[in-house]
Structure formats: structure tokens, C-alpha cells
Short mmCIF file of C-alpha atoms and ligand atoms in Angstrom, two decimals:
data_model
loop_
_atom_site.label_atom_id
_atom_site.label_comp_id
_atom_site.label_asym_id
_atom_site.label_seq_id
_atom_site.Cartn_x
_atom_site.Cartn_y
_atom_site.Cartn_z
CA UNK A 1 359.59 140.62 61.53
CA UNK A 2 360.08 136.81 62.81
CA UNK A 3 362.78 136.34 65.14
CA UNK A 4 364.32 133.60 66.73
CA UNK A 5 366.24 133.93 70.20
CA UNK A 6 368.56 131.08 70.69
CA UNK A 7 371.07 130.04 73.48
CA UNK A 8 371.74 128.11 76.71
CA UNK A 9 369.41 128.26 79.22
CA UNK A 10 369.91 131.53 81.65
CA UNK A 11 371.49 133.45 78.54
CA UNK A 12 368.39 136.02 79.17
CA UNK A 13 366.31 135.12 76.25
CA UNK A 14 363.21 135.28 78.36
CA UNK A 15 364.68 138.85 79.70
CA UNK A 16 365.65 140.35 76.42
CA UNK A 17 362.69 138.82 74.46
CA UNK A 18 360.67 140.90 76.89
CA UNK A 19 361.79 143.93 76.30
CA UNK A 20 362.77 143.87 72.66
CA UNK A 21 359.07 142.86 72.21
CA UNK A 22 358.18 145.73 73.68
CA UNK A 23 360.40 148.23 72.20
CA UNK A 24 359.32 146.84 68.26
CA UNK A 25 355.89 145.77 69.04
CA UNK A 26 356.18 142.15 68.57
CA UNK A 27 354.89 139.31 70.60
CA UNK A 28 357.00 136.86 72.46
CA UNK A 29 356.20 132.90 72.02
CA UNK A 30 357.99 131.01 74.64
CA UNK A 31 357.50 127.59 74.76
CA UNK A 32 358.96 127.34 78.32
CA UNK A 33 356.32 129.77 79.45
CA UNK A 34 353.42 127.86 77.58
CA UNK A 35 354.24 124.82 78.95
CA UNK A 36 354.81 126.01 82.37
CA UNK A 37 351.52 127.43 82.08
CA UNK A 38 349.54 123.84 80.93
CA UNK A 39 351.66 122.96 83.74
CA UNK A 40 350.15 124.83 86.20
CA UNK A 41 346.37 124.83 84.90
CA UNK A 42 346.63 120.84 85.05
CA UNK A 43 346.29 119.72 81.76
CA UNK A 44 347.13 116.75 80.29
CA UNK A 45 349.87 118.04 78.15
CA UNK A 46 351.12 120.10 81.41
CA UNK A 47 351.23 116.95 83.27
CA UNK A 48 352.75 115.35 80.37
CA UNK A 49 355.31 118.09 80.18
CA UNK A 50 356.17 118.22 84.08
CA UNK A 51 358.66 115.23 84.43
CA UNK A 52 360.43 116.39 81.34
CA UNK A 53 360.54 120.25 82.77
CA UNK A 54 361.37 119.70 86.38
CA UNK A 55 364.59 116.98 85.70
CA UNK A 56 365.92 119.68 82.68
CA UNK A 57 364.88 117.56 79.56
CA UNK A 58 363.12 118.83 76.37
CA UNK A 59 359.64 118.13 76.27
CA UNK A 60 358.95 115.87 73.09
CA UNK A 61 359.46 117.05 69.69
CA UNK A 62 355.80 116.28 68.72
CA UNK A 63 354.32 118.45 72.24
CA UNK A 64 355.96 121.39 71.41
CA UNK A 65 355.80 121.25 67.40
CA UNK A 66 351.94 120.81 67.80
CA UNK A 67 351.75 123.88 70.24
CA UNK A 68 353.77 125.99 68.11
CA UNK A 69 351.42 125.00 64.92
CA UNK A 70 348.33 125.97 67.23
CA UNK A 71 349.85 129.45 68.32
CA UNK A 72 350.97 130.12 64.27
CA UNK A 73 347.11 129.51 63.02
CA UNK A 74 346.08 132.67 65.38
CA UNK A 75 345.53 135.78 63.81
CA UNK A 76 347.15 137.64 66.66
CA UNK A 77 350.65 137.97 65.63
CA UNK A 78 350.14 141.83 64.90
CA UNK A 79 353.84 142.51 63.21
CA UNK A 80 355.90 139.77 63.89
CA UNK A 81 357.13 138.11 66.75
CA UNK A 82 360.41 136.28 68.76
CA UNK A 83 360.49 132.88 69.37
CA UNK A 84 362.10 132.68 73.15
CA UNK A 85 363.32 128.71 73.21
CA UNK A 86 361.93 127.56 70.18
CA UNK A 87 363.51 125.77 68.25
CA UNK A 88 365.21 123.59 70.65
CA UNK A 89 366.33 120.32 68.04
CA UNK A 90 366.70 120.03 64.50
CA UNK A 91 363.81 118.60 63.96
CA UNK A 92 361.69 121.65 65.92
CA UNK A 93 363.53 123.83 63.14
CA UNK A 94 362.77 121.63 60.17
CA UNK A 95 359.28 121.81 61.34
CA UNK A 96 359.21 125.34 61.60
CA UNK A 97 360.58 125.74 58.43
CA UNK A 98 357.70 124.01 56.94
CA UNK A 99 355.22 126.12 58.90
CA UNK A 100 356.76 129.23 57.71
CA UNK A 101 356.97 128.37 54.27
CA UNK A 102 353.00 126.90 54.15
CA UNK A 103 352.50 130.49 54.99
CA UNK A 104 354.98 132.10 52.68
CA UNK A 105 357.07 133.38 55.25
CA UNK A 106 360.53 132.93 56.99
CA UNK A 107 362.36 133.72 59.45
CA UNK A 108 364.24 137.01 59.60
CA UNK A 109 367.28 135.96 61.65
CA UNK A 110 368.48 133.74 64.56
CA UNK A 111 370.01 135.92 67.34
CA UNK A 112 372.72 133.64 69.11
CA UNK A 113 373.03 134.81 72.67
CA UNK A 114 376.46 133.30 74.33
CA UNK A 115 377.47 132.89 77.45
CA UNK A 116 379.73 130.91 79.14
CA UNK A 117 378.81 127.31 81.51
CA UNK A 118 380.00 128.57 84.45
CA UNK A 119 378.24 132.18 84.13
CA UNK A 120 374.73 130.16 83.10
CA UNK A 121 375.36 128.22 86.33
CA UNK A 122 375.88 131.14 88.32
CA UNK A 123 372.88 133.01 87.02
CA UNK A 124 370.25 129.99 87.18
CA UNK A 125 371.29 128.84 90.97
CA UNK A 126 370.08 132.46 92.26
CA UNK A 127 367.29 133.20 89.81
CA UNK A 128 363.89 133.92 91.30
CA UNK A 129 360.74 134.88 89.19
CA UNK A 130 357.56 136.08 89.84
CA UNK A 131 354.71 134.01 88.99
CA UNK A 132 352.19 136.93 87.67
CA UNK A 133 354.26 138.85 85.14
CA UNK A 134 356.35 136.85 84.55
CA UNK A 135 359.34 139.62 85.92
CA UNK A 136 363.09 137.80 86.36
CA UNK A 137 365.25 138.32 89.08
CA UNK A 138 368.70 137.50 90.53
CA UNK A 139 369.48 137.30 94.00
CA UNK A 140 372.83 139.06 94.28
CA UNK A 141 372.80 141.38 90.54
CA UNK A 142 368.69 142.20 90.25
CA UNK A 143 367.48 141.31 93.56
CA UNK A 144 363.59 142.58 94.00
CA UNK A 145 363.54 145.97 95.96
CA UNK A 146 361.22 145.07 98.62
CA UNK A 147 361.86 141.38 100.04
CA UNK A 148 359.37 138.60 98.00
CA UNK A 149 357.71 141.20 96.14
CA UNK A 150 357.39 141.95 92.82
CA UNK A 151 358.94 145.05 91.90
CA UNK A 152 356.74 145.38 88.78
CA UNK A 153 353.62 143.91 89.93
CA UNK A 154 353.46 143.64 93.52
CA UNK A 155 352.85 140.01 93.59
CA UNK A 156 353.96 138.56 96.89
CA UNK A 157 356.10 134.99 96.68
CA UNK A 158 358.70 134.88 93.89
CA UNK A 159 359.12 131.25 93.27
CA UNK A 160 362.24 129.35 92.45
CA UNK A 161 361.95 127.26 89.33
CA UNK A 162 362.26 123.55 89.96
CA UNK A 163 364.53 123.19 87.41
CA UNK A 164 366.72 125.91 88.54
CA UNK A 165 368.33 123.51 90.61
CA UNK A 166 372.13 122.28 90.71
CA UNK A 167 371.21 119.15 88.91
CA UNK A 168 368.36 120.18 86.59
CA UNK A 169 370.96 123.14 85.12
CA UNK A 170 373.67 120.57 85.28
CA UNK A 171 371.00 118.14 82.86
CA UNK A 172 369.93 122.08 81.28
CA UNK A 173 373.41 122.58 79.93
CA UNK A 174 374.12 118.71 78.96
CA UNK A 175 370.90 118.96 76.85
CA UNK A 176 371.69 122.34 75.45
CA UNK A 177 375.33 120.94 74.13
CA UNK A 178 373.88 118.03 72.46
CA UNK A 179 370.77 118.93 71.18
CA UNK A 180 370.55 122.49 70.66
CA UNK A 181 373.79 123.91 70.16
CA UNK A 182 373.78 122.29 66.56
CA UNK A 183 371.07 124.63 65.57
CA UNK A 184 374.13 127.46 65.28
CA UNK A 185 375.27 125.29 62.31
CA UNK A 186 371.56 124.61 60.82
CA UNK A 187 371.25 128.28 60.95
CA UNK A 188 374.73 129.57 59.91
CA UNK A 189 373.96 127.08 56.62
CA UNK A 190 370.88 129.72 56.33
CA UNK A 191 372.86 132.51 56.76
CA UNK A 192 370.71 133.89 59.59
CA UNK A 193 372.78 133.72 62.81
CA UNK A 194 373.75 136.75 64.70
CA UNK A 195 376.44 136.25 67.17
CA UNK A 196 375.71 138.64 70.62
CA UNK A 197 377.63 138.60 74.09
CA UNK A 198 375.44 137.73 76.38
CA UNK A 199 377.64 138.51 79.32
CA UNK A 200 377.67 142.18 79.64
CA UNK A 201 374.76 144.09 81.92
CA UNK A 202 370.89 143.30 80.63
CA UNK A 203 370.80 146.92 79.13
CA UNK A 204 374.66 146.44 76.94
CA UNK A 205 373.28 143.26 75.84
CA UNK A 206 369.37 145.21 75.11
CA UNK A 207 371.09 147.83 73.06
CA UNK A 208 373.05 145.10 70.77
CA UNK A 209 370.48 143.09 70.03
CA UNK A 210 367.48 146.12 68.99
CA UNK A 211 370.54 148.08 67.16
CA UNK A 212 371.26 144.77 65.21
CA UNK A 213 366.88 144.47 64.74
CA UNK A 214 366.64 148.03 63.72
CA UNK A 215 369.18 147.93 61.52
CA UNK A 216 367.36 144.75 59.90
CA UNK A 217 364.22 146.51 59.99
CA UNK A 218 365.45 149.73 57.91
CA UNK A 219 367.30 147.40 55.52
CA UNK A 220 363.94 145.77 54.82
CA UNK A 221 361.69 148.67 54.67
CA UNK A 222 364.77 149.80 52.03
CA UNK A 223 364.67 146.68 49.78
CA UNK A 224 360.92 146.76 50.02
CA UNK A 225 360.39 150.36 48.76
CA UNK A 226 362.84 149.40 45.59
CA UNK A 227 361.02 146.30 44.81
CA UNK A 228 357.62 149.02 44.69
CA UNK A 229 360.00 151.24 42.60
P1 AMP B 301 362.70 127.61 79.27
O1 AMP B 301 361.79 128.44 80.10
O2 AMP B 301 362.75 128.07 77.85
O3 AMP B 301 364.07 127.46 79.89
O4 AMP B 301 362.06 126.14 79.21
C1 AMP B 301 361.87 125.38 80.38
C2 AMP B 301 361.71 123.91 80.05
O5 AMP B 301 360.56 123.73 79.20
C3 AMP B 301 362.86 123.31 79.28
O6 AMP B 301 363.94 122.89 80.12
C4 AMP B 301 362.17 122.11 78.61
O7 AMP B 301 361.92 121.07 79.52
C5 AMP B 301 360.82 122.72 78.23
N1 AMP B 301 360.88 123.35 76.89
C6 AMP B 301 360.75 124.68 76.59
N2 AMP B 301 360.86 124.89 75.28
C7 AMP B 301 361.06 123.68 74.72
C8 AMP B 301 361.29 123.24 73.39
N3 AMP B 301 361.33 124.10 72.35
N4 AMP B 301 361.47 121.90 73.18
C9 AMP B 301 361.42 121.02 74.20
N5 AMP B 301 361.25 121.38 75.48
C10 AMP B 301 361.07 122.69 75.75
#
């Protein structure tokens, strides 16, 4: 199954691509967490990518298109995966629906996470994360049990994300609006977006989205067995 996870920044697709990955076996691609990586390991493309990142643009269309293409030609893909804040612009989509149909393959659906400006500003201003797993938390509603560690790995120093600031989410948001938000109407044209409130706790909004995937699952194992019929 191919998956994407859209919304504003802070609407937990990092969180919930986590752990639906884990509950379906699927691997999570984030672009945000590839970049931040080339980011950190110095490469050119990281240091490339860094202005863009830390002042809340999108990296350039051509960056993240050729990282995706790279990550697609790997064989280890096991059953499917989620994209996690990819696509980001039209033409990221239009690209990806190339790549998927070079390969004979599409995507299964487009889950639209939504949650209101204020609540994304909210979340993002308090959000730490821990640079070794990858774990997110929030200061006042999922603060780590034991000061600057890492509840799940033990990592000391949870770092705030430079562009968790008040003016990089401000920039976040403005960029989301214009240039991603129009992807709801590229994808409602394909008949592939699912609409799921983002606001209610991490599990409510866990338990929506894998009910919605299972459901999609069964319904394709169904259509498959007839076609074998
Ligand atoms: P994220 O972790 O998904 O919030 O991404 C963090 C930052 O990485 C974004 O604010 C962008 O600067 C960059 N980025 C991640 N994914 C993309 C994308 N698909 N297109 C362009 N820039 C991206």
C-alpha cells in the first residue's frame, strides 16, 4: 500500500506516520527527515537545503523530486510505504505521478490531516524532539518523563527545531496556504483524499487513520481475490 500523509506543518504527520508504519509494516519517507539528515552530515545538498529549512521555505522542487526518485529505485520498500511531507507543490505531485506510473503503480490514497492555525502554532512553539529516534514531544501535553531525556531512547539533549520558531511557523503556515494546500484539490480531482481531525489526542487521531487503512487494505485484498476468481 502507498500512502500519502498530507497537512500543515505540526498536524502530526511525522507522529502518526510513525506509528501507522509500524502497526502495517510499511516504511515512512519523510523528506523533512532526509533533508535534515544531509543537513546534519554536511553535504552539499544539506547545506543547500539549510537556508530554505531554518527560515520555513520549501526546499526546491528539483532537490526533493531527485531525492524522492533516488529513495523509489531501492528495493527496500518491503509492502508499501507513507510519504510524511511529500508532496509539498503541484509539481512534487505531478512528478510523483510519473514515478509511480513508470513503475505501474499509484498511490492508494491521500490522508488529509486538519488542524486549525492557531492549534499548529500552539503545538510547534513547544515541540521538542530527540535527535536519535527521532521521538516527538510537547512541552505542556507529551512532555519527556525524565527532564532532556529521551523517554524511548535515552538520548540526553532534545533539541528545538530551528524552524520551530515564531517566525519560521509564521513563514511554515504562509507556505503551507499557498503552496500546499492546493494539493487537497489535485487530489480530490483523483478521488483519493481522506478527510481526518487532526485535533483530538495522538491515539483518537491513530485509531482513525489505521481503521480508514485497514478498511482500504481488506477492500483490496477483496477486489484482488475476485479479479483471481
Ligand atoms: P518537515 O519535517 O516535513 O516539517 O520539513 C521540514 C522542512 O524541510 C520544511 O519546512 C521544508 O523546508 C523542507 N521540506 C521537507 N519536505 C519538503 C518538500 N516535500 N518540499 C520542499 N521542502 C521540503
Amino acid at each position: 500500500m502507498k500512502v500519502i500523509f498530507l497537512g500543515p506543518p505540526g498536524a502530526g504527520k511525522g507522529t502518526q506516520a510513525k506509528r501507522a508504519v509500524s502497526a502495517l509494516g510499511l516504511v515512512q519517507l519523510s523528506t523533512g527527515d532526509m533533508l535534515r539528515a544531509a543537513k546534519a552530515s554536511d553535504t552539499e545538498l544539506g547545506l543547500e537545503a539549510a537556508s530554505y529549512m531554518d527560515s520555513g521555505r520549501l526546499v526546491p522542487d528539483e532537490v526533493v523530486i531527485g531525492l524522492i526518485a533516488e529513495r523509489l529505485g531501492e528495493s527496500s520498500l518491503g509492502n508499501g510505504f507513507i510519504f510524511d511531507g511529500f508532496p509539498r507543490t503541484i509539481p512534487q505531485a505531478e512528478s510523483l505521478d510519473v514515478l509511480m506510473a513508470n513503475a505501474n503503480d499509484s498511490i492508494a490514497c491521500v490522508i488529509n490531516i486538519k488542524v486549525p492555525d492557531e492549534e499548529i502554532v500552539r503545538r510547534l512553539s513547544q515541540r521538542r524532539s530527540c535527535p536519535s529516534c527521532g521521538e516527538i514531544y510537547h512541552l505542556e501535553f507529551f512532555p519527556p518523563k525524565n527532564d532532556d531525556f529521551c523517554d524511548q531512547c535515552g538520548h540526553k539533549g532534545l533539541f528545538h527545531r530551528a524552524d520551530d520558531t515564531k517566525d519560521a511557523i509564521e513563514k511554515r503556515l504562509e507556505v503551507y496556504h499557498q503552496q500546499t494546500s492546493p494539493l487537497i484539490d489535485y487530489y480530490s480531482g483523483q478521488e483519493k483524499i481522506v478527510d481526518i481531525d487532526g485535533t483530538g489526542s495522538a491515539d483518537a487521531v491513530h485509531n482513525s487513520i489505521l481503521g480508514f487503512l485497514n478498511k482500504l487494505g481488506q477492500e483490496k485484498i477483496d477486489l484482488d481475490k475476485k479479479k483471481v476468481g
